[in-house]
Amino acid sequence: MSWKDNLIKIEPYVAGEQPNKTDFIKLNANENPYPPAPGVIRAIEQFRGGSLKKYPDANAKPLADALAKRFGLNRENVFLGNGSDDVLALCFRAFFNSDKPVIYPDITYSFYPVWCDMLRIPYETIPVDESFNINAADYKRSNGGVVIANPNAPTSIGRGLDFMREILDANPDSVVISDEAYVDFGGTSAVPLLKEYENLVVVQTFSKSRSMAGMRIGYALGNSEIISALYAAKDSYNSYPLDSVAIAAGVASVEDEEYFTATIKRVMATRERLTNELRGMGFDVADSSTNFLFAEHSTYRAKDIQEYLKTRDIYVRYFSKKRIDNRLRITIGTDEEIDALIAALRDYIR
Ligand code: PMP
């Protein structure tokens, strides 16, 4: 027996490649190509560095209040963390303490199994259909919790309120997480269902639609008992998650609804253009409710296309996972970036 036998044995999550160069087009991490709202940049520039000697507000109250106001909720319905990854990990810890397996789709955010392994939570995956749709009827079975990314990643497919309602109606005894990282790009949020279902928790992020992936702000919305359980988990681990700069910048972002809406519209317009271009080149492209596309070509292999695009300094995401190993996940960039992508693909697919 050696100390090495007691080291953690886990397969960690692998994020999109961050190449060690500056001049390339990065379409592999679902980041927003546009900067955060001008008020966010101002808030950071005007932040009084001297105030860093103090701990931040423990529960990020100014930002919790701003979000509560935006969603028509109260402060006790909002929980903030360092990106939705942090919030989701705490949700898994706080809500999934049953002996029964947590259930989620086989094709979804690949961090879910990592948290289950890390926290020793039993889980089962439920296959999506051949068009990558999640079938709500498959979630009518005994479980210790349900996690649905809506819109789903990496499939980009969004589902409506009836779908979430069907899952919630079938699972009154489990916490149901709606992971809505991409919902602002045309998806349907489960927030209106919070009043009806006390076991629902909605998780969203500032990383995508608010262009603040580098700042790490995510949040959960739910009834006060759900949110209290999250605070209990957080305060058993790290009582000051959001730093003071993030709180100030986050408030400034929420205050600029106009910029938020305009940026989303821009990304969605580019997404429609790229969808049509790709389909014209022989790609099968799922209808996306996100800031990325999930595409497969009728003759060219996804891995080969990805490798070729790298030689043109364009990075897209490829997963060597069963069922999706001939698909590319392509983040929507600026119009110029997408023009460069289209030109490169035209050169390759002749
Ligand atoms: N959920 C899903 C479905 C995602 O794709 C991501 C982004 N990797 C996240 C959550 C986490 O994003 P963040 O931690 O930046 O909020």
Coordinates of C-alpha atoms and ligand atoms in Angstrom, one line a residue:
M1 CA 0.0 0.0 0.0
S2 CA 1.4 3.4 -1.0
W3 CA 0.2 6.9 -0.5
K4 CA -0.3 6.9 -4.3
D5 CA -3.2 4.4 -3.9
N6 CA -5.1 7.1 -2.1
L7 CA -4.7 9.8 -4.8
I8 CA -7.9 10.8 -6.6
K9 CA -8.6 8.7 -9.6
I10 CA -10.8 10.8 -11.9
E11 CA -11.0 11.7 -15.6
P12 CA -11.2 15.5 -15.5
Y13 CA -13.2 17.8 -17.8
V14 CA -11.2 19.0 -20.8
A15 CA -11.9 22.5 -22.0
G16 CA -11.5 23.9 -25.5
E17 CA -7.8 24.2 -26.6
Q18 CA -6.1 27.6 -25.8
P19 CA -3.4 27.8 -28.5
N20 CA -0.1 29.4 -27.4
K21 CA -0.3 32.2 -30.0
T22 CA -2.2 35.4 -30.5
D23 CA -3.3 35.6 -34.1
F24 CA -5.9 33.0 -34.6
I25 CA -9.7 32.6 -34.7
K26 CA -11.0 30.9 -31.6
L27 CA -14.4 29.3 -32.3
N28 CA -13.9 26.4 -29.8
A29 CA -15.1 27.5 -26.4
N30 CA -18.5 29.1 -27.0
E31 CA -17.2 32.5 -26.0
N32 CA -18.9 35.7 -27.1
P33 CA -16.9 37.5 -29.8
Y34 CA -18.0 40.9 -28.7
P35 CA -16.8 42.8 -25.6
P36 CA -18.9 43.2 -22.4
A37 CA -21.2 46.2 -22.1
P38 CA -19.3 49.6 -21.9
G39 CA -20.6 50.0 -18.4
V40 CA -18.8 46.8 -17.3
I41 CA -15.5 48.1 -18.7
R42 CA -16.0 51.5 -17.0
A43 CA -16.9 49.7 -13.7
I44 CA -13.6 47.8 -13.8
E45 CA -11.5 50.9 -14.8
Q46 CA -13.1 53.0 -12.0
F47 CA -12.9 50.3 -9.4
R48 CA -11.0 51.6 -6.3
G49 CA -8.2 49.1 -5.9
G50 CA -7.7 50.3 -2.3
S51 CA -11.0 48.7 -1.3
L52 CA -9.5 45.2 -2.1
K53 CA -8.0 45.2 1.5
K54 CA -11.6 44.2 2.6
Y55 CA -13.3 40.9 1.9
P56 CA -16.0 41.1 -0.7
D57 CA -19.7 41.1 0.2
A58 CA -20.1 37.4 1.3
N59 CA -23.2 36.7 -0.7
A60 CA -22.6 39.2 -3.6
K61 CA -25.7 41.0 -2.4
P62 CA -25.6 44.0 -4.9
L63 CA -25.5 41.6 -7.8
A64 CA -28.1 39.2 -6.2
D65 CA -30.4 42.2 -5.9
A66 CA -29.8 43.3 -9.5
L67 CA -30.6 39.8 -10.8
A68 CA -33.6 39.4 -8.5
K69 CA -35.0 42.7 -9.9
R70 CA -34.4 41.6 -13.5
F71 CA -36.2 38.3 -13.0
G72 CA -39.0 39.5 -10.7
L73 CA -37.7 37.5 -7.8
N74 CA -36.3 38.3 -4.3
R75 CA -32.7 38.2 -3.1
E76 CA -33.4 34.9 -1.3
N77 CA -34.1 33.3 -4.7
V78 CA -30.7 34.1 -6.1
F79 CA -27.3 32.3 -5.5
L80 CA -24.1 33.5 -7.1
G81 CA -20.9 31.6 -7.8
N82 CA -17.6 31.7 -9.8
G83 CA -19.2 30.8 -13.2
S84 CA -22.0 28.4 -13.6
D85 CA -19.5 25.5 -13.3
D86 CA -19.0 26.5 -9.7
V87 CA -22.7 26.9 -9.1
L88 CA -23.5 23.5 -10.8
A89 CA -20.8 21.7 -8.8
L90 CA -22.4 23.1 -5.6
C91 CA -25.9 22.1 -6.8
F92 CA -24.7 18.5 -7.3
R93 CA -23.3 18.6 -3.8
A94 CA -26.3 20.3 -2.2
F95 CA -29.1 18.4 -4.0
F96 CA -27.9 15.0 -5.0
N97 CA -27.6 13.0 -1.8
S98 CA -29.8 10.1 -2.6
D99 CA -28.7 6.4 -3.2
K100 CA -30.7 6.5 -6.5
P101 CA -28.9 7.6 -9.6
V102 CA -29.0 11.1 -10.9
I103 CA -30.2 11.1 -14.6
Y104 CA -29.2 13.2 -17.6
P105 CA -28.8 12.7 -21.3
D106 CA -25.9 10.7 -22.8
I107 CA -25.1 13.6 -25.1
T108 CA -24.8 16.7 -22.9
Y109 CA -22.3 18.9 -21.0
S110 CA -19.4 16.6 -20.3
F111 CA -18.8 18.1 -16.9
Y112 CA -21.8 16.3 -15.3
P113 CA -20.1 12.9 -15.0
V114 CA -17.0 14.5 -13.7
W115 CA -18.9 16.1 -10.8
C116 CA -20.7 12.8 -10.2
D117 CA -17.4 11.0 -10.0
M118 CA -15.8 13.7 -7.9
L119 CA -18.7 13.7 -5.4
R120 CA -19.4 10.0 -5.6
I121 CA -22.9 10.5 -6.8
P122 CA -24.4 7.5 -8.7
Y123 CA -25.7 8.4 -12.2
E124 CA -27.2 7.0 -15.3
T125 CA -27.3 8.5 -18.7
I126 CA -30.4 8.3 -21.0
P127 CA -29.8 8.2 -24.8
V128 CA -31.0 11.2 -26.8
D129 CA -32.7 10.1 -30.1
E130 CA -31.0 9.9 -33.4
S131 CA -31.7 13.6 -34.1
F132 CA -30.2 14.4 -30.6
N133 CA -33.5 15.2 -29.1
I134 CA -34.1 14.6 -25.4
N135 CA -37.3 12.6 -24.9
A136 CA -39.1 13.9 -21.8
A137 CA -41.0 10.6 -21.4
D138 CA -37.6 8.9 -20.7
Y139 CA -37.3 10.9 -17.5
K140 CA -40.3 9.3 -15.9
R141 CA -38.4 6.8 -13.7
S142 CA -37.0 6.5 -10.2
N143 CA -34.0 8.8 -9.8
G144 CA -32.0 10.9 -7.3
G145 CA -32.1 14.0 -9.4
V146 CA -32.4 15.3 -12.9
V147 CA -30.1 17.5 -14.9
I148 CA -31.2 19.0 -18.3
A149 CA -29.1 21.5 -20.2
N150 CA -31.6 23.5 -22.2
P151 CA -30.6 24.4 -24.8
N152 CA -28.4 21.3 -24.7
A153 CA -24.7 21.3 -25.4
P154 CA -23.0 20.3 -27.6
T155 CA -26.1 19.6 -29.7
S156 CA -27.4 23.3 -29.6
I157 CA -31.0 22.1 -29.5
G158 CA -33.4 24.0 -27.3
R159 CA -36.8 22.8 -26.0
G160 CA -39.9 24.7 -24.9
L161 CA -41.7 25.1 -21.6
D162 CA -44.0 22.1 -22.2
F163 CA -41.0 19.8 -22.3
M164 CA -39.6 21.1 -19.0
R165 CA -43.1 20.9 -17.5
E166 CA -43.4 17.3 -18.5
I167 CA -40.1 16.5 -16.8
L168 CA -41.0 18.4 -13.7
D169 CA -44.5 16.9 -13.4
A170 CA -42.9 13.4 -13.5
N171 CA -40.3 14.3 -10.9
P172 CA -41.9 16.0 -7.9
D173 CA -39.5 14.1 -5.5
S174 CA -36.2 15.1 -7.1
V175 CA -34.5 18.4 -7.6
V176 CA -34.5 19.2 -11.4
I177 CA -31.7 21.4 -12.6
S178 CA -32.3 23.4 -15.8
D179 CA -28.7 24.4 -17.0
E180 CA -29.4 27.4 -19.2
A181 CA -25.9 28.5 -20.1
Y182 CA -27.0 29.3 -23.6
V183 CA -30.7 30.2 -23.1
D184 CA -30.4 33.9 -24.1
F185 CA -29.6 33.0 -27.7
G186 CA -33.2 32.1 -28.5
G187 CA -33.9 29.3 -26.0
T188 CA -36.8 29.1 -23.6
S189 CA -36.0 29.6 -19.9
A190 CA -37.7 27.7 -17.2
V191 CA -37.7 30.8 -14.9
P192 CA -41.5 31.3 -15.3
L193 CA -42.0 27.7 -13.9
L194 CA -40.2 28.6 -10.6
K195 CA -43.4 29.8 -9.1
E196 CA -45.1 26.5 -9.8
Y197 CA -42.3 24.0 -9.0
E198 CA -40.4 24.3 -5.7
N199 CA -38.0 21.5 -6.8
L200 CA -36.8 23.4 -9.9
V201 CA -33.5 25.2 -10.0
V202 CA -32.4 27.3 -13.0
V203 CA -28.7 27.9 -13.5
Q204 CA -27.4 30.7 -15.9
T205 CA -24.1 32.4 -16.6
F206 CA -22.5 35.7 -17.5
S207 CA -20.0 33.8 -19.7
K208 CA -21.9 33.6 -23.0
S209 CA -24.6 36.2 -23.6
R210 CA -22.9 38.8 -21.3
S211 CA -19.4 38.3 -22.8
M212 CA -17.8 37.9 -19.4
A213 CA -16.3 34.3 -19.5
G214 CA -13.1 35.7 -18.1
M215 CA -14.8 37.2 -15.0
R216 CA -16.4 34.0 -13.7
I217 CA -20.0 34.8 -12.7
G218 CA -22.8 32.3 -12.7
Y219 CA -26.0 32.0 -10.7
A220 CA -28.8 29.8 -9.6
L221 CA -32.5 30.9 -9.3
G222 CA -34.9 28.9 -7.1
N223 CA -37.1 28.9 -4.1
S224 CA -35.6 30.1 -0.8
E225 CA -35.1 26.5 0.5
I226 CA -33.2 25.5 -2.6
I227 CA -31.0 28.6 -2.4
S228 CA -30.4 28.1 1.4
A229 CA -29.1 24.6 0.7
L230 CA -26.7 26.1 -1.9
Y231 CA -25.5 28.7 0.7
A232 CA -25.0 25.9 3.2
A233 CA -22.8 23.9 0.7
K234 CA -20.9 27.1 -0.3
D235 CA -20.3 28.1 3.3
S236 CA -19.0 24.7 4.1
Y237 CA -16.3 25.1 1.5
N238 CA -15.5 28.7 0.6
S239 CA -17.5 31.6 2.0
Y240 CA -16.4 34.3 -0.4
P241 CA -16.8 33.1 -3.9
L242 CA -17.3 36.3 -6.0
D243 CA -14.6 38.9 -5.7
S244 CA -15.4 42.6 -5.3
V245 CA -14.5 43.5 -8.9
A246 CA -16.7 40.8 -10.3
I247 CA -19.7 42.1 -8.2
A248 CA -19.3 45.6 -9.5
A249 CA -18.8 44.5 -13.1
G250 CA -21.7 42.1 -12.9
V251 CA -24.1 44.8 -11.6
A252 CA -23.0 47.1 -14.5
S253 CA -23.8 44.3 -17.0
V254 CA -27.3 43.7 -15.7
E255 CA -28.0 47.4 -15.8
D256 CA -27.4 47.6 -19.6
E257 CA -30.3 45.5 -21.0
E258 CA -30.1 47.4 -24.4
Y259 CA -26.5 46.3 -25.0
F260 CA -27.3 42.8 -23.9
T261 CA -30.2 42.5 -26.3
A262 CA -28.2 44.0 -29.2
T263 CA -25.2 41.7 -28.8
I264 CA -27.4 38.6 -28.7
K265 CA -29.2 39.7 -31.9
R266 CA -25.9 40.2 -33.6
V267 CA -24.7 36.7 -32.7
M268 CA -28.0 35.2 -33.7
A269 CA -27.9 36.9 -37.1
T270 CA -24.4 35.6 -37.8
R271 CA -25.6 32.2 -36.6
E272 CA -28.4 32.1 -39.2
R273 CA -26.0 33.1 -42.0
L274 CA -23.5 30.5 -41.1
T275 CA -26.2 27.8 -40.7
N276 CA -27.3 28.5 -44.3
E277 CA -23.8 28.6 -45.7
L278 CA -22.8 25.3 -44.0
R279 CA -26.0 23.6 -45.2
G280 CA -25.2 24.8 -48.8
M281 CA -21.8 23.1 -48.5
G282 CA -23.3 19.7 -47.6
F283 CA -23.3 19.9 -43.8
D284 CA -26.1 18.6 -41.7
V285 CA -26.6 21.4 -39.1
A286 CA -29.0 21.2 -36.1
D287 CA -31.3 24.2 -35.6
S288 CA -29.4 26.1 -32.9
S289 CA -30.8 28.0 -30.0
T290 CA -27.3 28.8 -28.8
N291 CA -24.1 30.7 -29.8
F292 CA -22.7 27.7 -31.6
L293 CA -23.6 25.1 -34.3
F294 CA -23.4 21.4 -34.2
A295 CA -22.5 20.2 -37.7
E296 CA -21.6 17.0 -39.6
H297 CA -20.5 16.8 -43.3
S298 CA -22.0 14.2 -45.7
T299 CA -18.5 13.2 -47.0
Y300 CA -15.7 14.8 -45.1
R301 CA -14.7 13.6 -41.6
A302 CA -15.1 16.1 -38.8
K303 CA -11.7 15.3 -37.3
D304 CA -10.0 16.0 -40.7
I305 CA -11.9 19.3 -41.1
Q306 CA -10.9 20.3 -37.6
E307 CA -7.2 19.6 -38.4
Y308 CA -7.4 21.4 -41.7
L309 CA -9.0 24.5 -40.1
K310 CA -6.1 24.6 -37.5
T311 CA -3.6 25.0 -40.4
R312 CA -5.7 28.1 -41.3
D313 CA -5.5 29.3 -37.7
I314 CA -9.1 28.6 -37.0
Y315 CA -10.0 26.5 -34.0
V316 CA -13.3 24.7 -33.7
R317 CA -14.3 21.9 -31.2
Y318 CA -14.3 18.2 -31.9
F319 CA -15.3 15.5 -29.5
S320 CA -14.0 11.9 -29.9
K321 CA -17.1 10.6 -28.1
K322 CA -19.3 7.9 -29.4
R323 CA -22.4 9.1 -31.4
I324 CA -20.9 12.5 -32.0
D325 CA -17.4 11.7 -33.2
N326 CA -18.2 13.0 -36.7
R327 CA -19.6 16.4 -35.6
L328 CA -18.0 19.7 -35.1
R329 CA -19.1 22.3 -32.6
I330 CA -18.5 25.7 -34.0
T331 CA -18.8 28.9 -31.9
I332 CA -20.4 31.9 -33.6
G333 CA -17.6 34.5 -34.0
T334 CA -17.7 38.0 -35.5
D335 CA -18.9 38.4 -39.1
E336 CA -15.3 38.7 -40.2
E337 CA -14.2 35.6 -38.3
I338 CA -17.1 33.6 -39.8
D339 CA -16.3 34.9 -43.3
A340 CA -12.7 33.5 -42.8
L341 CA -14.2 30.2 -41.7
I342 CA -16.5 30.0 -44.7
A343 CA -13.6 30.8 -47.0
A344 CA -11.4 28.1 -45.5
L345 CA -14.2 25.5 -45.6
R346 CA -14.9 26.4 -49.3
D347 CA -11.2 25.7 -50.0
Y348 CA -11.3 22.4 -48.3
I349 CA -14.7 21.1 -49.5
R350 CA -14.4 21.1 -53.3
Ligands
PMP1 N1 -23.2 24.6 -18.7 C1 -23.0 24.4 -20.0 C2 -24.0 23.5 -20.7 C3 -21.8 24.8 -20.6 O1 -21.6 24.5 -21.9 C4 -20.9 25.6 -19.9 C5 -19.7 26.2 -20.6 N2 -18.6 25.3 -20.6 C6 -21.2 25.9 -18.5 C7 -22.3 25.4 -18.0 C8 -20.2 26.6 -17.7 O2 -20.0 27.9 -18.0 P1 -19.4 29.0 -17.0 O3 -18.7 28.2 -15.9 O4 -18.4 29.8 -17.8 O5 -20.5 29.8 -16.5

